[in-house]
């Protein structure tokens, strides 16, 4: 060892002997003697020289090329088309590859197309983008088959089928003759090729085809073959596009600080004194242990592994006892091992000494559930009860975003941040399409050259990755110099390596590859396991790539940090708070991409949701809804993260009690508020599904332990949470989502929100959306999987749950051509669920200060016009008139029925299927009119049957004083479900088809402080009444007195009734309302009142002569 005591002694000895003996022969024999003695005394092996001092050897980047390479395609599927008949195609192979053959009948047309049906092109909008089609033709009947002309064309999508006469600019982007003449037509195989240009156009899924015109009729069937079918995108100069310098247009997405962590290279464990060498027999008492044995480090010893310390064999097990340390030198080291148990310390660098050298630990072992590492630690991994420190070179940023869109055929990207990435490293560019798991448009490429914010790759791109001003694909670095990985055979059984930490864990700059063990509990790539308070533990600047089960689990652990990591291609929930007790952790600046569900894909639709139960095939039932970030307890700091793909990007499942090992901890996880959720983005989540769709950010579903079986169960659907204080999302961004944010429950405030290209930007229950920018379509819309998809700005629910929308800008909601009335088939901003007569709205929707950009008036509101209670009672309050166009004047927007045309200020908007009126002092009121056996809840089933509900039971009409009930032109259908919603401070006349009911109850579900409804219905003369107003449990009951006039009723406060046959009048007032804050929700100048179902009600008992149906006859 140069510089060691043994080396200095050897040099001195040999120098002295050389002078002493003076001839080579004697010297050589003594030298050998001293070499042997020195090796024995000092443990130095001539085959294990000292490692050189490590330096940061950054590969030199070659110069960036200035031209795109030729990109070639060899389509495997073709068709021949003449606009009215297609011959059968057969496929075979010869020495050159694919051969395509068809037989053209005698009567076949003299003009037809040869067109690929796969490997269609994405053409570019630059004049110098050129595309070449080449092939060879052969036929046994050259006499009858004489081409007069063959042309090559880029065909527009509007030409289908392919018409030989459609060669103008309506049908083709460009058409050019082939460069080959027909002088060699007698050859067995005749080559043809031609080149066309995109001519300033840009489009996807474009076929590059050949148009054949034959000289004369064939006269006989012709069998024709094609081979060497090839499409080339020809080289083009690389130009610098307009670059995007911001990652948002409206919100602030938090980024990691630009500075690197300090790395003074002090406290390097491998440089300390007193280390014992692994390969020194004296370290082990005279004999280096064999890899096949269980190797336990000596007590209270620090053992150093150098580049030549280890065998290439697979080590069975390495144990580091408490008080001992296993230390890696900063050198190229490969360790193959089945199990490591660290009760002491494993040190590969330190927080202030990040290593430069490539170090790989490969974990081996067949699939099993034994605990070969240690008690409850499983197999094929590293178990830590002491401490683990692994620190590789810091690459910063670990992920960034595109600064310009990437197109198919490109091999270069522009990114928003300067990075220190290196030639030869792998990079993932995420999808910017809908439904990542179904479209699969992420791409992994290898860096060929890098300069500043430009990166060129060895490969070319296959897909569009958007990088416009609205949003951009993420670009993540997958490579690290330190790698911990499962062995190559892990793939067959989805059984990779894992790391479980019960002590202190600090990892930075590490790649975890082929890690995790599918459906094996606690066997994740990295796992903080039941540590408790862990403020010094962290995982940062690392990558998790191709994981079989999760990314990182924080389990029964608090105050730890997960920072600046990149995860790609992961099964099950990725960044994972395991049991619902984990709090005060920081999860920041991480990227999760391409996350896969396990066992099945859940849905959120109601009904139709399945309850999944824990099994060997689904260890955590919630993995049917696997997300990038799985947050069982919101009381954590979660900021600056990005989620691409997954069932959802961020999931907040409801847990009433913790699960697993934490089940006895006295906390209700779902009631814990967000400590911080700021500056996060999510996109491309979800699957094709029915009902509400799958959101990019989801606060819903429920996970629980079944009390009888002890197994976990998960319901992905409507499961509400109602915390004591508001959960808050700030500076949140979604794009390319089916549903941006979805929340079941109460008390979520989304403030500073940005959304682009989402089918629905959000649906929030009893929540606020404030200060937002929502864009229906962008420059990327045309290149998404569903370029014809529509967008809704916000969908209000159909009953009970409130939403207040304030200070929001909506942009680019343009009408969809020939769209039906259904707002989900058009770009409409404000819509509501209107499918039901069982579930009907109260006053639950309010907006204020809404701005409309590049959006026609017709697209602002749409009530789905249909014969349901939820459509007839559709309503919302425009608190400042900004939506209807009456600035500063509050408006009530009501449905299409005249019931909502309550004064002469009302204007009907046919495109909205709704009308708006000056609100004045009125509010939305909702009464539940129950007639036992005829109009009632739960008719036809537990929640009510739609068939039962939507039956004509009568009519409601507005009337005004002093006109009484004479004005019947403002009416609405009354059905067999009780709820009636309208405006207050006016008369409501109820006509029931069956006659006058002997008993009727009217629940004041939403009748706010200071408001009233003059309720009227018909009874025959001579009817006697017993009418009372009661609290829900009858503990407070007030019997109404009969008034002598309608004026006396109106002067009262709901304590009188007046009967003047055939009309009974009651001024209904909810005496239990007092105007206190608990009775309403208010935000940013908009207010909605709470719904108090059956808290207070009127009961009407009538003594009258009944007809055969049990009702009193009325005229």
Short mmCIF file of N, CA, C and O in Angstrom, two decimals, residues 544-596:
data_model
loop_
_atom_site.label_atom_id
_atom_site.label_comp_id
_atom_site.label_asym_id
_atom_site.label_seq_id
_atom_site.Cartn_x
_atom_site.Cartn_y
_atom_site.Cartn_z
N UNK A 544 -35.91 5.97 -8.17
CA UNK A 544 -36.50 4.65 -8.01
C UNK A 544 -37.05 4.28 -9.38
O UNK A 544 -37.97 4.93 -9.90
N UNK A 545 -36.48 3.27 -9.99
CA UNK A 545 -36.79 2.95 -11.38
C UNK A 545 -37.18 1.47 -11.48
O UNK A 545 -36.45 0.61 -11.00
N UNK A 546 -38.30 1.24 -12.12
CA UNK A 546 -38.82 -0.11 -12.34
C UNK A 546 -38.96 -0.85 -11.01
O UNK A 546 -38.33 -1.89 -10.77
N UNK A 547 -39.83 -0.32 -10.18
CA UNK A 547 -40.08 -0.92 -8.87
C UNK A 547 -41.27 -1.86 -8.94
O UNK A 547 -42.30 -1.55 -9.54
N UNK A 548 -41.14 -2.98 -8.25
CA UNK A 548 -42.22 -3.96 -8.21
C UNK A 548 -43.23 -3.67 -7.10
O UNK A 548 -44.30 -4.28 -7.09
N UNK A 549 -42.89 -2.77 -6.19
CA UNK A 549 -43.83 -2.47 -5.09
C UNK A 549 -43.41 -1.17 -4.40
O UNK A 549 -42.52 -1.17 -3.57
N UNK A 550 -44.02 -0.08 -4.83
CA UNK A 550 -43.86 1.23 -4.20
C UNK A 550 -42.52 1.88 -4.54
O UNK A 550 -41.69 1.33 -5.27
N UNK A 551 -42.36 3.09 -3.97
CA UNK A 551 -41.09 3.84 -4.08
C UNK A 551 -40.45 3.94 -2.71
O UNK A 551 -39.42 3.35 -2.45
N UNK A 552 -41.12 4.69 -1.84
CA UNK A 552 -40.63 4.84 -0.48
C UNK A 552 -41.83 4.84 0.46
O UNK A 552 -42.84 5.49 0.20
N UNK A 553 -41.70 4.10 1.53
CA UNK A 553 -42.75 4.06 2.54
C UNK A 553 -42.28 4.77 3.80
O UNK A 553 -41.20 4.48 4.32
N UNK A 554 -43.10 5.68 4.27
CA UNK A 554 -42.90 6.29 5.59
C UNK A 554 -43.96 5.65 6.50
O UNK A 554 -45.15 5.88 6.34
N UNK A 555 -43.48 4.84 7.44
CA UNK A 555 -44.37 3.95 8.19
C UNK A 555 -44.13 4.14 9.69
O UNK A 555 -43.05 3.84 10.18
N UNK A 556 -45.14 4.65 10.37
CA UNK A 556 -44.98 4.88 11.80
C UNK A 556 -43.80 5.76 12.11
O UNK A 556 -43.16 5.61 13.15
N UNK A 557 -43.51 6.69 11.22
CA UNK A 557 -42.32 7.52 11.32
C UNK A 557 -42.72 8.98 11.10
O UNK A 557 -43.56 9.28 10.25
N UNK A 558 -42.09 9.87 11.83
CA UNK A 558 -42.46 11.28 11.81
C UNK A 558 -41.21 12.15 11.65
O UNK A 558 -40.11 11.77 12.07
N UNK A 559 -41.42 13.30 11.06
CA UNK A 559 -40.39 14.33 10.93
C UNK A 559 -39.24 13.92 10.01
O UNK A 559 -38.18 14.53 10.03
N UNK A 560 -39.44 12.91 9.20
CA UNK A 560 -38.41 12.55 8.23
C UNK A 560 -38.61 13.37 6.95
O UNK A 560 -39.62 14.07 6.79
N UNK A 561 -37.65 13.28 6.02
CA UNK A 561 -37.70 14.07 4.80
C UNK A 561 -37.51 13.18 3.58
O UNK A 561 -36.64 12.31 3.56
N UNK A 562 -38.32 13.44 2.57
CA UNK A 562 -38.22 12.77 1.27
C UNK A 562 -38.14 13.89 0.23
O UNK A 562 -39.14 14.55 -0.05
N UNK A 563 -36.95 14.10 -0.33
CA UNK A 563 -36.70 15.32 -1.09
C UNK A 563 -36.03 15.03 -2.43
O UNK A 563 -35.10 14.21 -2.51
N UNK A 564 -36.51 15.68 -3.47
CA UNK A 564 -35.81 15.77 -4.77
C UNK A 564 -35.55 14.41 -5.40
O UNK A 564 -34.51 14.19 -6.02
N UNK A 565 -36.49 13.49 -5.26
CA UNK A 565 -36.32 12.16 -5.84
C UNK A 565 -37.11 12.03 -7.13
O UNK A 565 -38.07 12.76 -7.38
N UNK A 566 -36.72 11.07 -7.94
CA UNK A 566 -37.40 10.75 -9.20
C UNK A 566 -37.83 9.29 -9.15
O UNK A 566 -37.00 8.41 -8.89
N UNK A 567 -39.10 9.04 -9.39
CA UNK A 567 -39.61 7.66 -9.42
C UNK A 567 -40.31 7.45 -10.75
O UNK A 567 -41.14 8.27 -11.17
N UNK A 568 -40.01 6.33 -11.40
CA UNK A 568 -40.60 6.03 -12.70
C UNK A 568 -40.82 4.53 -12.84
O UNK A 568 -39.95 3.74 -12.49
N UNK A 569 -41.99 4.19 -13.35
CA UNK A 569 -42.36 2.79 -13.62
C UNK A 569 -42.45 2.01 -12.31
O UNK A 569 -41.58 1.22 -11.96
N UNK A 570 -43.54 2.24 -11.60
CA UNK A 570 -43.70 1.74 -10.24
C UNK A 570 -45.05 1.04 -10.10
O UNK A 570 -46.06 1.55 -10.57
N UNK A 571 -45.06 -0.09 -9.42
CA UNK A 571 -46.32 -0.78 -9.11
C UNK A 571 -46.79 -0.40 -7.71
O UNK A 571 -46.03 -0.45 -6.76
N UNK A 572 -48.08 -0.11 -7.63
CA UNK A 572 -48.63 0.25 -6.32
C UNK A 572 -48.33 1.70 -6.00
O UNK A 572 -47.59 2.39 -6.72
N UNK A 573 -48.93 2.18 -4.92
CA UNK A 573 -48.69 3.56 -4.50
C UNK A 573 -47.20 3.82 -4.37
O UNK A 573 -46.44 2.97 -3.88
N UNK A 574 -46.78 4.99 -4.75
CA UNK A 574 -45.35 5.28 -4.85
C UNK A 574 -44.84 5.92 -3.55
O UNK A 574 -44.37 5.21 -2.67
N UNK A 575 -44.94 7.22 -3.41
CA UNK A 575 -44.56 7.88 -2.15
C UNK A 575 -45.72 7.63 -1.18
O UNK A 575 -46.83 8.10 -1.38
N UNK A 576 -45.43 6.93 -0.06
CA UNK A 576 -46.47 6.16 0.61
C UNK A 576 -46.43 6.41 2.12
O UNK A 576 -45.46 6.03 2.78
N UNK A 577 -47.46 7.06 2.65
CA UNK A 577 -47.64 7.18 4.09
C UNK A 577 -48.53 6.02 4.52
O UNK A 577 -49.71 5.98 4.20
N UNK A 578 -47.98 5.08 5.28
CA UNK A 578 -48.52 3.74 5.28
C UNK A 578 -49.77 3.53 6.11
O UNK A 578 -50.72 2.91 5.64
N UNK A 579 -49.82 3.98 7.35
CA UNK A 579 -50.90 3.52 8.23
C UNK A 579 -51.79 4.62 8.78
O UNK A 579 -52.71 4.34 9.54
N UNK A 580 -51.54 5.88 8.40
CA UNK A 580 -52.43 6.95 8.82
C UNK A 580 -51.98 7.72 10.05
O UNK A 580 -52.63 8.68 10.45
N UNK A 581 -50.89 7.30 10.67
CA UNK A 581 -50.39 8.01 11.87
C UNK A 581 -49.21 8.91 11.55
O UNK A 581 -48.77 9.69 12.41
N UNK A 582 -48.66 8.81 10.35
CA UNK A 582 -47.41 9.50 10.00
C UNK A 582 -47.68 11.00 9.85
O UNK A 582 -48.49 11.41 9.01
N UNK A 583 -46.99 11.81 10.64
CA UNK A 583 -47.22 13.25 10.64
C UNK A 583 -45.90 14.02 10.68
O UNK A 583 -44.86 13.49 11.06
N UNK A 584 -46.01 15.29 10.27
CA UNK A 584 -44.88 16.24 10.32
C UNK A 584 -43.69 15.78 9.47
O UNK A 584 -42.55 16.17 9.73
N UNK A 585 -43.95 14.98 8.45
CA UNK A 585 -42.91 14.64 7.50
C UNK A 585 -42.90 15.67 6.38
O UNK A 585 -43.90 16.33 6.11
N UNK A 586 -41.78 15.77 5.71
CA UNK A 586 -41.65 16.68 4.57
C UNK A 586 -41.44 15.85 3.31
O UNK A 586 -40.46 15.10 3.21
N UNK A 587 -42.35 15.99 2.38
CA UNK A 587 -42.27 15.31 1.08
C UNK A 587 -42.27 16.41 0.03
O UNK A 587 -43.31 17.01 -0.25
N UNK A 588 -41.11 16.71 -0.52
CA UNK A 588 -40.97 17.92 -1.31
C UNK A 588 -40.08 17.70 -2.53
O UNK A 588 -39.09 16.97 -2.47
N UNK A 589 -40.47 18.34 -3.62
CA UNK A 589 -39.68 18.41 -4.86
C UNK A 589 -39.44 17.02 -5.47
O UNK A 589 -38.40 16.78 -6.09
N UNK A 590 -40.39 16.13 -5.32
CA UNK A 590 -40.26 14.78 -5.88
C UNK A 590 -41.09 14.65 -7.16
O UNK A 590 -42.09 15.35 -7.34
N UNK A 591 -40.67 13.74 -8.01
CA UNK A 591 -41.40 13.39 -9.23
C UNK A 591 -41.83 11.93 -9.15
O UNK A 591 -41.01 11.05 -8.85
N UNK A 592 -43.10 11.67 -9.41
CA UNK A 592 -43.62 10.31 -9.54
C UNK A 592 -44.23 10.18 -10.92
O UNK A 592 -45.05 11.02 -11.32
N UNK A 593 -43.84 9.14 -11.67
CA UNK A 593 -44.33 8.99 -13.04
C UNK A 593 -44.55 7.53 -13.37
O UNK A 593 -43.78 6.67 -12.95
N UNK A 594 -45.62 7.28 -14.15
CA UNK A 594 -45.90 5.95 -14.66
C UNK A 594 -46.10 4.95 -13.51
O UNK A 594 -45.38 3.97 -13.37
N UNK A 595 -47.13 5.22 -12.71
CA UNK A 595 -47.46 4.39 -11.55
C UNK A 595 -48.59 3.45 -11.94
O UNK A 595 -49.60 3.87 -12.51
N UNK A 596 -48.44 2.17 -11.61
CA UNK A 596 -49.37 1.14 -12.07
C UNK A 596 -50.22 0.59 -10.92
O UNK A 596 -49.71 0.35 -9.82
#
